[in-house]
Amino acid sequence: MTIDKQHYVLCSHCDLVIELSNIAVGHKAVCPRCNTTLAKNNSNMKFNAAMYAACSLIMIIVGCGFLFIDIRIVGNFIGISLLDIPKTLFFDKYRYISALFILFVLLFPILNLLIIILLCSKLPLTKYRKRDLLIVYEKFQHWCMPEIFLTGILVSFVKLMSYGSIGVTSTFWAFCLFVFFYIKSLVIFSPETIWSEIHRNNFAQGILQAGKTGICQNLKLCSCCEAILPKHYIKCPRCKQKSKIRERDKIQWTIALLVTSLILYIPANLFGIMITVVFGSPSSSTIMDGVIYMWQAGDVPVALVIFIASVAIPILKIISLSWLCYFALAVKRKNNHNCLKMKKLYTAVEFIGKWSMIDIFVVSVICSLVRNQQMMGVYPDIGVTFFATVVIITMIASQKFDPRLIWDLPQNKKID
Ligand SMILES: [Zn+2]
Ligand SMILES: [Zn+2]
């Protein structure tokens, strides 16, 4: 079985027009210029995506209902359910972190799974309803982090071992399955298939030439549904969203957000992220204190994970995005080799950006679990708020950056 007849796509990363035909089942088409995945042909896409999404939803219902992890501190048993984590943060007056937890770990992934089920089911949805669901899906996708929370739990186990002995329940394994099924359904689900059901991507048919860039042919890509549109279209006829031939003004947004995150990165590292109270005497620890403590305790891999995710990634991300902005705007002599290197850098920045949330989730788990009032308690500290804001702002900064500017040659820059 093969997908579709011949059709054209415009690469969202390098702006090249490519003619696609006959993608075999289980295969994908990649851009010959920048290696971006352009289309994939998963057999039984709708059935498989909906099945995995449904299994994932069942697992999260089980995962939210019962005790999740427990700890024994000097004979005292403390157990928490998944929902106890945001509840504890809420009552500790860290409502912002509590809200982020609910949105990124539970609400957005669950909403996206429901959308996949609705779009892949045989329900008689109108094309307007399908369009609205797909727009919501695309908006939330960047902000779903259940896999990062799961990694955060595993990292927190190493820290928690110094407080007492940890136990996991079958609910914890249900949560692991939720994450596994969630990732499977996302990998299989193809929004392009649903968009083509709403309307075929043929708005620029007849004026397209494969092997040339879109900007040379006065064509633009809809940033929402990836339809190829003639430049003069203000709104996309398929998704009704506005898009420009280039998002150059957004570079100013990227730079402004990077400066903001650099300023916030200072208090995020200077202030403590956790307060440990032992027999009534509190002591605050910063991110680096945690890394040093783990290193000295002999947990070198965990110390490295926290150092890379919480200290190195945010600062590397700020440097990389600044370099990308400079390359896009100021470098005149571009060739395929250095453009490809910058494209790989951008892909890496986009991928690793949200992994810095690990430390926020580690703090959330530890603070919810270590609450033995008589002996010791662990509470979040103000640094965690600054740090979460740095991660969110750098994520928005990388989303604002238009990667096609990497490939634009100076003569094309006049066209706008
Ligand atoms: Zn490309
Ligand atoms: Zn569109």
CSV table of C-alpha atoms and ligand atoms in Angstrom, one decimal:
chain,number,residue,atom,x,y,z
A,1,MET,CA,0.0,0.0,0.0
A,2,THR,CA,1.3,3.5,-0.8
A,3,ILE,CA,0.1,6.9,0.3
A,4,ASP,CA,-1.6,9.5,-1.9
A,5,LYS,CA,-0.9,10.4,-5.5
A,6,GLN,CA,1.7,13.0,-6.4
A,7,HIS,CA,1.7,16.1,-4.3
A,8,TYR,CA,3.9,19.0,-3.3
A,9,VAL,CA,5.1,20.0,0.1
A,10,LEU,CA,7.0,23.1,1.2
A,11,CYS,CA,9.7,22.3,3.8
A,12,SER,CA,8.9,24.2,7.0
A,13,HIS,CA,12.6,24.4,7.9
A,14,CYS,CA,14.4,25.3,4.6
A,15,ASP,CA,11.5,26.5,2.4
A,16,LEU,CA,12.3,24.1,-0.5
A,17,VAL,CA,9.4,22.9,-2.7
A,18,ILE,CA,9.5,19.1,-3.0
A,19,GLU,CA,7.3,16.8,-5.1
A,20,LEU,CA,6.3,13.7,-3.2
A,21,SER,CA,4.9,10.5,-4.5
A,22,ASN,CA,4.3,6.9,-3.4
A,23,ILE,CA,5.6,6.7,0.2
A,24,ALA,CA,5.6,3.1,1.1
A,25,VAL,CA,3.8,1.9,4.3
A,26,GLY,CA,5.9,2.4,7.4
A,27,HIS,CA,8.3,4.8,5.6
A,28,LYS,CA,8.7,8.6,5.7
A,29,ALA,CA,9.8,11.2,3.2
A,30,VAL,CA,12.6,13.6,4.3
A,31,CYS,CA,13.7,16.9,2.8
A,32,PRO,CA,16.8,16.3,0.6
A,33,ARG,CA,18.2,19.7,1.6
A,34,CYS,CA,17.8,19.8,5.4
A,35,ASN,CA,16.6,16.2,6.4
A,36,THR,CA,13.4,17.4,8.0
A,37,THR,CA,10.6,14.8,8.0
A,38,LEU,CA,8.0,15.9,5.5
A,39,ALA,CA,5.4,13.1,5.5
A,40,LYS,CA,5.0,9.6,6.8
A,41,ASN,CA,2.8,6.7,5.8
A,42,ASN,CA,1.7,4.7,8.9
A,43,SER,CA,-0.6,1.8,8.1
A,44,ASN,CA,-4.0,2.0,9.9
A,45,MET,CA,-3.0,5.4,11.2
A,46,LYS,CA,-6.4,6.3,12.6
A,47,PHE,CA,-7.1,3.0,14.3
A,48,ASN,CA,-3.6,2.6,15.8
A,49,ALA,CA,-3.4,6.2,17.0
A,50,ALA,CA,-6.9,6.0,18.6
A,51,MET,CA,-6.2,2.7,20.2
A,52,TYR,CA,-2.9,3.8,21.8
A,53,ALA,CA,-4.6,7.1,22.9
A,54,ALA,CA,-7.5,5.2,24.5
A,55,CYS,CA,-5.1,2.8,26.3
A,56,SER,CA,-3.1,5.8,27.5
A,57,LEU,CA,-6.3,7.5,28.9
A,58,ILE,CA,-7.3,4.4,30.8
A,59,MET,CA,-3.8,4.2,32.3
A,60,ILE,CA,-3.9,7.8,33.5
A,61,ILE,CA,-7.3,7.3,35.1
A,62,VAL,CA,-5.8,4.4,37.1
A,63,GLY,CA,-2.6,6.4,37.7
A,64,CYS,CA,-4.5,9.3,39.3
A,65,GLY,CA,-6.8,7.2,41.5
A,66,PHE,CA,-4.5,5.5,44.0
A,67,LEU,CA,-1.3,5.8,46.0
A,68,PHE,CA,1.6,6.3,43.6
A,69,ILE,CA,4.9,6.2,45.5
A,70,ASP,CA,5.7,5.9,49.2
A,71,ILE,CA,8.6,6.4,51.5
A,72,ARG,CA,9.5,5.1,54.9
A,73,ILE,CA,11.4,7.6,57.1
A,74,VAL,CA,12.5,6.1,60.4
A,75,GLY,CA,9.5,3.8,60.6
A,76,ASN,CA,7.0,6.4,59.4
A,77,PHE,CA,5.1,5.6,56.2
A,78,ILE,CA,4.2,8.4,53.8
A,79,GLY,CA,2.4,7.7,50.6
A,80,ILE,CA,1.2,10.1,47.9
A,81,SER,CA,-1.0,9.9,44.9
A,82,LEU,CA,-0.2,11.7,41.6
A,83,LEU,CA,-2.8,14.4,42.4
A,84,ASP,CA,-1.2,15.0,45.9
A,85,ILE,CA,1.8,16.6,44.1
A,86,PRO,CA,0.0,19.7,42.7
A,87,LYS,CA,-2.2,19.8,45.9
A,88,THR,CA,0.9,20.0,48.2
A,89,LEU,CA,2.4,22.7,46.0
A,90,PHE,CA,-0.9,24.6,46.0
A,91,PHE,CA,-1.1,24.6,49.8
A,92,ASP,CA,2.6,25.6,50.0
A,93,LYS,CA,1.6,28.8,48.2
A,94,TYR,CA,3.5,27.7,45.0
A,95,ARG,CA,0.3,27.8,43.0
A,96,TYR,CA,2.2,28.8,39.8
A,97,ILE,CA,4.2,25.6,39.9
A,98,SER,CA,1.1,23.6,40.9
A,99,ALA,CA,-0.7,25.0,37.8
A,100,LEU,CA,2.3,24.2,35.5
A,101,PHE,CA,2.3,20.7,36.8
A,102,ILE,CA,-1.4,20.2,36.2
A,103,LEU,CA,-1.2,21.7,32.7
A,104,PHE,CA,2.0,20.2,31.4
A,105,VAL,CA,1.8,16.7,33.0
A,106,LEU,CA,-1.9,16.0,33.0
A,107,LEU,CA,-4.3,18.5,31.3
A,108,PHE,CA,-2.6,19.2,28.0
A,109,PRO,CA,-1.6,15.5,27.3
A,110,ILE,CA,-5.1,14.3,28.3
A,111,LEU,CA,-6.7,16.9,26.0
A,112,ASN,CA,-4.4,15.9,23.1
A,113,LEU,CA,-5.2,12.2,23.6
A,114,LEU,CA,-9.0,13.1,23.6
A,115,ILE,CA,-8.5,15.1,20.4
A,116,ILE,CA,-6.6,12.2,18.7
A,117,ILE,CA,-9.5,9.8,19.6
A,118,LEU,CA,-12.2,12.3,18.3
A,119,LEU,CA,-10.3,12.9,15.1
A,120,CYS,CA,-9.5,9.3,14.4
A,121,SER,CA,-13.0,8.0,15.3
A,122,LYS,CA,-15.9,7.6,12.9
A,123,LEU,CA,-17.8,10.4,14.6
A,124,PRO,CA,-19.5,12.7,12.1
A,125,LEU,CA,-17.5,15.8,12.9
A,126,THR,CA,-17.9,18.8,10.7
A,127,LYS,CA,-14.7,20.1,9.0
A,128,TYR,CA,-15.0,23.3,11.1
A,129,ARG,CA,-14.9,21.1,14.3
A,130,LYS,CA,-12.0,19.1,13.0
A,131,ARG,CA,-10.2,22.3,12.2
A,132,ASP,CA,-10.7,23.7,15.7
A,133,LEU,CA,-9.5,20.4,17.3
A,134,LEU,CA,-6.4,20.3,15.2
A,135,ILE,CA,-5.5,23.9,16.0
A,136,VAL,CA,-5.8,23.2,19.7
A,137,TYR,CA,-3.8,20.0,19.3
A,138,GLU,CA,-0.9,21.9,17.6
A,139,LYS,CA,-0.9,24.6,20.2
A,140,PHE,CA,-0.7,22.2,23.2
A,141,GLN,CA,1.7,19.8,21.7
A,142,HIS,CA,4.8,21.8,22.7
A,143,TRP,CA,3.7,21.9,26.3
A,144,CYS,CA,3.0,18.3,27.0
A,145,MET,CA,5.7,16.9,29.4
A,146,PRO,CA,4.6,13.5,30.9
A,147,GLU,CA,7.8,11.8,29.8
A,148,ILE,CA,9.9,14.5,31.4
A,149,PHE,CA,7.9,14.2,34.7
A,150,LEU,CA,8.6,10.4,34.6
A,151,THR,CA,12.3,11.0,34.2
A,152,GLY,CA,12.0,13.5,37.0
A,153,ILE,CA,10.5,10.9,39.3
A,154,LEU,CA,13.4,8.5,38.5
A,155,VAL,CA,15.9,11.2,39.3
A,156,SER,CA,14.1,12.1,42.5
A,157,PHE,CA,14.2,8.4,43.7
A,158,VAL,CA,18.0,8.7,43.9
A,159,LYS,CA,17.7,11.9,46.0
A,160,LEU,CA,14.9,10.3,48.1
A,161,MET,CA,17.0,7.3,49.0
A,162,SER,CA,19.0,9.5,51.3
A,163,TYR,CA,15.8,10.2,53.3
A,164,GLY,CA,14.4,6.7,53.6
A,165,SER,CA,13.4,3.6,51.7
A,166,ILE,CA,11.1,4.1,48.7
A,167,GLY,CA,8.4,1.9,47.3
A,168,VAL,CA,6.4,2.1,44.1
A,169,THR,CA,2.8,0.8,43.7
A,170,SER,CA,1.1,-0.7,40.6
A,171,THR,CA,-0.3,2.8,40.0
A,172,PHE,CA,3.3,4.0,39.3
A,173,TRP,CA,3.6,1.3,36.6
A,174,ALA,CA,0.2,2.4,35.2
A,175,PHE,CA,1.7,5.9,34.9
A,176,CYS,CA,4.7,4.5,33.1
A,177,LEU,CA,2.3,2.7,30.6
A,178,PHE,CA,0.4,6.0,30.2
A,179,VAL,CA,3.6,7.7,29.1
A,180,PHE,CA,4.5,4.8,26.8
A,181,PHE,CA,1.1,4.7,25.1
A,182,TYR,CA,0.9,8.5,24.9
A,183,ILE,CA,4.3,8.7,23.0
A,184,LYS,CA,3.2,5.8,20.7
A,185,SER,CA,-0.1,7.5,19.8
A,186,LEU,CA,1.7,10.8,19.1
A,187,VAL,CA,4.3,9.2,16.9
A,188,ILE,CA,1.5,7.4,14.8
A,189,PHE,CA,-1.0,10.3,14.6
A,190,SER,CA,-0.6,12.3,11.5
A,191,PRO,CA,-2.3,15.7,11.6
A,192,GLU,CA,-1.5,16.2,7.8
A,193,THR,CA,-3.9,13.3,7.0
A,194,ILE,CA,-6.8,15.0,8.9
A,195,TRP,CA,-5.9,18.4,7.3
A,196,SER,CA,-6.1,16.9,3.9
A,197,GLU,CA,-9.5,15.5,4.7
A,198,ILE,CA,-10.7,19.0,5.5
A,199,HIS,CA,-9.2,20.4,2.3
A,200,ARG,CA,-6.6,19.3,-0.1
A,201,ASN,CA,-3.4,21.3,-0.1
A,202,ASN,CA,-3.9,22.6,-3.6
A,203,PHE,CA,-4.2,26.4,-3.2
A,204,ALA,CA,-1.0,27.0,-5.2
A,205,GLN,CA,-1.5,24.3,-7.8
A,206,GLY,CA,-0.2,25.1,-11.2
A,207,ILE,CA,2.3,27.7,-10.1
A,208,LEU,CA,4.5,25.4,-8.1
A,209,GLN,CA,8.0,24.3,-9.2
A,210,ALA,CA,9.8,21.6,-7.3
A,211,GLY,CA,13.5,22.1,-6.4
A,212,LYS,CA,13.1,25.9,-5.9
A,213,THR,CA,12.4,27.7,-2.7
A,214,GLY,CA,8.9,29.0,-1.9
A,215,ILE,CA,10.1,32.6,-1.4
A,216,CYS,CA,11.5,32.6,-5.0
A,217,GLN,CA,8.0,31.6,-6.3
A,218,ASN,CA,6.1,34.1,-4.0
A,219,LEU,CA,4.7,31.2,-2.0
A,220,LYS,CA,4.4,30.8,1.7
A,221,LEU,CA,3.7,28.0,4.1
A,222,CYS,CA,0.8,28.3,6.5
A,223,SER,CA,2.4,28.1,10.0
A,224,CYS,CA,-0.7,26.3,11.4
A,225,CYS,CA,-1.8,23.7,8.8
A,226,GLU,CA,1.2,23.7,6.5
A,227,ALA,CA,-0.8,24.5,3.4
A,228,ILE,CA,1.2,26.1,0.5
A,229,LEU,CA,-0.3,29.5,-0.2
A,230,PRO,CA,0.4,32.3,-2.7
A,231,LYS,CA,2.0,35.2,-1.0
A,232,HIS,CA,-1.0,37.6,-1.3
A,233,TYR,CA,-3.3,35.3,0.8
A,234,ILE,CA,-3.7,37.1,4.2
A,235,LYS,CA,-5.6,34.2,5.9
A,236,CYS,CA,-5.2,30.5,5.1
A,237,PRO,CA,-8.5,29.3,3.5
A,238,ARG,CA,-8.0,25.9,5.3
A,239,CYS,CA,-7.3,26.8,8.9
A,240,LYS,CA,-8.3,30.6,8.9
A,241,GLN,CA,-5.0,31.5,10.6
A,242,LYS,CA,-2.9,34.4,9.4
A,243,SER,CA,0.7,33.7,8.2
A,244,LYS,CA,3.5,35.7,6.6
A,245,ILE,CA,6.0,34.7,4.0
A,246,ARG,CA,8.7,35.2,6.7
A,247,GLU,CA,8.4,35.8,10.4
A,248,ARG,CA,11.4,38.2,10.6
A,249,ASP,CA,9.8,40.5,13.1
A,250,LYS,CA,9.6,37.6,15.5
A,251,ILE,CA,13.5,37.6,15.8
A,252,GLN,CA,13.0,40.8,17.9
A,253,TRP,CA,10.7,38.7,20.1
A,254,THR,CA,13.2,35.9,20.3
A,255,ILE,CA,16.0,38.4,21.3
A,256,ALA,CA,13.7,40.1,23.9
A,257,LEU,CA,12.7,36.8,25.4
A,258,LEU,CA,16.4,35.6,25.6
A,259,VAL,CA,17.4,38.8,27.4
A,260,THR,CA,14.5,38.3,29.9
A,261,SER,CA,15.5,34.7,30.5
A,262,LEU,CA,19.1,35.6,31.0
A,263,ILE,CA,18.1,38.1,33.7
A,264,LEU,CA,15.9,35.6,35.4
A,265,TYR,CA,18.6,32.9,35.1
A,266,ILE,CA,20.6,34.8,37.8
A,267,PRO,CA,18.0,34.6,40.6
A,268,ALA,CA,17.1,31.1,39.5
A,269,ASN,CA,20.6,30.0,40.4
A,270,LEU,CA,21.3,32.4,43.3
A,271,PHE,CA,18.1,31.6,45.3
A,272,GLY,CA,17.4,28.2,46.8
A,273,ILE,CA,15.0,25.9,45.1
A,274,MET,CA,14.4,23.7,48.1
A,275,ILE,CA,14.2,24.2,51.9
A,276,THR,CA,15.0,21.2,54.1
A,277,VAL,CA,13.7,21.5,57.7
A,278,VAL,CA,15.3,19.1,60.1
A,279,PHE,CA,14.1,19.2,63.7
A,280,GLY,CA,12.8,22.8,63.2
A,281,SER,CA,16.0,24.2,61.6
A,282,PRO,CA,15.6,25.2,57.9
A,283,SER,CA,18.4,25.1,55.3
A,284,SER,CA,18.0,26.3,51.7
A,285,SER,CA,19.8,24.7,48.8
A,286,THR,CA,20.3,26.1,45.3
A,287,ILE,CA,20.5,24.0,42.1
A,288,MET,CA,24.3,23.9,42.2
A,289,ASP,CA,24.1,22.8,45.9
A,290,GLY,CA,22.0,19.8,44.8
A,291,VAL,CA,24.6,18.9,42.1
A,292,ILE,CA,27.5,19.1,44.5
A,293,TYR,CA,25.6,17.1,47.2
A,294,MET,CA,24.9,14.3,44.6
A,295,TRP,CA,28.4,14.4,43.3
A,296,GLN,CA,29.9,14.1,46.8
A,297,ALA,CA,27.4,11.4,47.8
A,298,GLY,CA,28.8,9.3,44.9
A,299,ASP,CA,25.7,9.7,42.6
A,300,VAL,CA,27.7,11.0,39.7
A,301,PRO,CA,25.3,10.1,36.9
A,302,VAL,CA,22.4,11.9,38.7
A,303,ALA,CA,24.6,14.9,39.5
A,304,LEU,CA,25.4,15.1,35.8
A,305,VAL,CA,21.8,14.8,34.7
A,306,ILE,CA,20.8,17.6,37.0
A,307,PHE,CA,23.8,19.7,36.0
A,308,ILE,CA,23.2,19.2,32.3
A,309,ALA,CA,19.4,19.7,32.5
A,310,SER,CA,19.2,22.6,35.0
A,311,VAL,CA,22.5,24.5,34.5
A,312,ALA,CA,24.0,23.7,31.2
A,313,ILE,CA,20.9,23.4,28.9
A,314,PRO,CA,19.3,26.8,29.8
A,315,ILE,CA,22.5,28.7,29.2
A,316,LEU,CA,23.5,26.7,26.1
A,317,LYS,CA,20.0,27.3,24.8
A,318,ILE,CA,20.3,31.1,25.3
A,319,ILE,CA,23.7,31.1,23.6
A,320,SER,CA,22.5,28.9,20.7
A,321,LEU,CA,19.4,30.9,20.0
A,322,SER,CA,21.4,34.2,20.1
A,323,TRP,CA,23.9,32.6,17.6
A,324,LEU,CA,20.9,31.5,15.3
A,325,CYS,CA,19.5,35.0,15.4
A,326,TYR,CA,22.9,36.4,14.4
A,327,PHE,CA,23.3,33.8,11.6
A,328,ALA,CA,19.9,34.4,10.2
A,329,LEU,CA,20.2,38.2,10.2
A,330,ALA,CA,23.9,39.0,9.8
A,331,VAL,CA,25.7,36.2,8.0
A,332,LYS,CA,25.9,37.0,4.3
A,333,ARG,CA,27.9,34.1,2.9
A,334,LYS,CA,25.7,31.1,3.6
A,335,ASN,CA,26.3,27.7,2.1
A,336,ASN,CA,24.4,24.4,2.4
A,337,HIS,CA,27.0,23.0,4.8
A,338,ASN,CA,26.8,25.7,7.5
A,339,CYS,CA,23.1,26.2,7.0
A,340,LEU,CA,22.6,22.5,7.7
A,341,LYS,CA,24.8,22.8,10.9
A,342,MET,CA,22.6,25.7,12.1
A,343,LYS,CA,19.4,23.7,11.3
A,344,LYS,CA,20.7,20.8,13.4
A,345,LEU,CA,21.5,23.3,16.2
A,346,TYR,CA,17.9,24.6,16.0
A,347,THR,CA,16.4,21.1,16.0
A,348,ALA,CA,18.5,20.2,19.1
A,349,VAL,CA,17.5,23.5,20.9
A,350,GLU,CA,13.8,22.7,20.2
A,351,PHE,CA,14.1,19.1,21.4
A,352,ILE,CA,16.1,19.6,24.6
A,353,GLY,CA,14.5,22.9,25.7
A,354,LYS,CA,11.7,21.4,27.8
A,355,TRP,CA,13.9,18.8,29.5
A,356,SER,CA,15.1,21.5,31.8
A,357,MET,CA,11.8,21.1,33.6
A,358,ILE,CA,13.2,17.9,35.1
A,359,ASP,CA,14.5,19.8,38.2
A,360,ILE,CA,11.1,21.4,38.8
A,361,PHE,CA,9.5,18.0,38.8
A,362,VAL,CA,12.2,16.5,41.0
A,363,VAL,CA,11.5,19.3,43.6
A,364,SER,CA,7.8,18.8,43.3
A,365,VAL,CA,8.0,15.0,44.0
A,366,ILE,CA,10.5,15.4,46.9
A,367,CYS,CA,8.5,18.3,48.5
A,368,SER,CA,5.2,16.3,48.3
A,369,LEU,CA,6.7,13.1,49.7
A,370,VAL,CA,9.1,14.2,52.5
A,371,ARG,CA,6.6,15.6,55.0
A,372,ASN,CA,7.3,14.1,58.4
A,373,GLN,CA,6.2,17.0,60.6
A,374,GLN,CA,8.1,16.0,63.8
A,375,MET,CA,11.4,15.2,62.2
A,376,MET,CA,11.9,16.7,58.8
A,377,GLY,CA,10.1,18.3,55.8
A,378,VAL,CA,11.2,19.5,52.4
A,379,TYR,CA,9.5,22.7,51.0
A,380,PRO,CA,9.9,24.5,47.6
A,381,ASP,CA,11.9,27.8,47.7
A,382,ILE,CA,11.5,30.9,45.6
A,383,GLY,CA,14.3,29.9,43.1
A,384,VAL,CA,12.0,27.2,41.7
A,385,THR,CA,9.6,29.9,40.4
A,386,PHE,CA,12.4,31.8,38.7
A,387,PHE,CA,13.8,28.6,37.2
A,388,ALA,CA,10.4,27.4,35.8
A,389,THR,CA,9.9,30.9,34.2
A,390,VAL,CA,13.4,30.7,32.6
A,391,VAL,CA,12.5,27.3,31.0
A,392,ILE,CA,9.1,28.6,29.8
A,393,ILE,CA,10.5,31.8,28.3
A,394,THR,CA,13.3,30.0,26.5
A,395,MET,CA,10.8,27.6,25.1
A,396,ILE,CA,8.6,30.5,23.8
A,397,ALA,CA,11.8,32.1,22.4
A,398,SER,CA,12.7,29.0,20.3
A,399,GLN,CA,9.1,28.8,19.1
A,400,LYS,CA,9.1,32.4,17.9
A,401,PHE,CA,12.3,31.9,15.8
A,402,ASP,CA,11.6,31.2,12.1
A,403,PRO,CA,14.1,28.5,11.0
A,404,ARG,CA,13.6,29.4,7.3
A,405,LEU,CA,15.6,32.6,8.0
A,406,ILE,CA,18.7,30.3,8.4
A,407,TRP,CA,18.5,29.3,4.7
A,408,ASP,CA,17.4,32.6,3.2
A,409,LEU,CA,20.0,34.2,1.0
A,410,PRO,CA,20.5,38.0,1.2
A,411,GLN,CA,18.7,38.7,-2.2
A,412,ASN,CA,15.6,36.9,-0.9
A,413,LYS,CA,15.5,39.0,2.2
A,414,LYS,CA,14.2,41.9,0.2
A,415,ILE,CA,11.0,40.0,-0.6
A,416,ASP,CA,8.5,40.5,2.2
B,1,ZN,ZN,14.1,21.3,4.1
B,2,ZN,ZN,-3.5,26.9,7.3
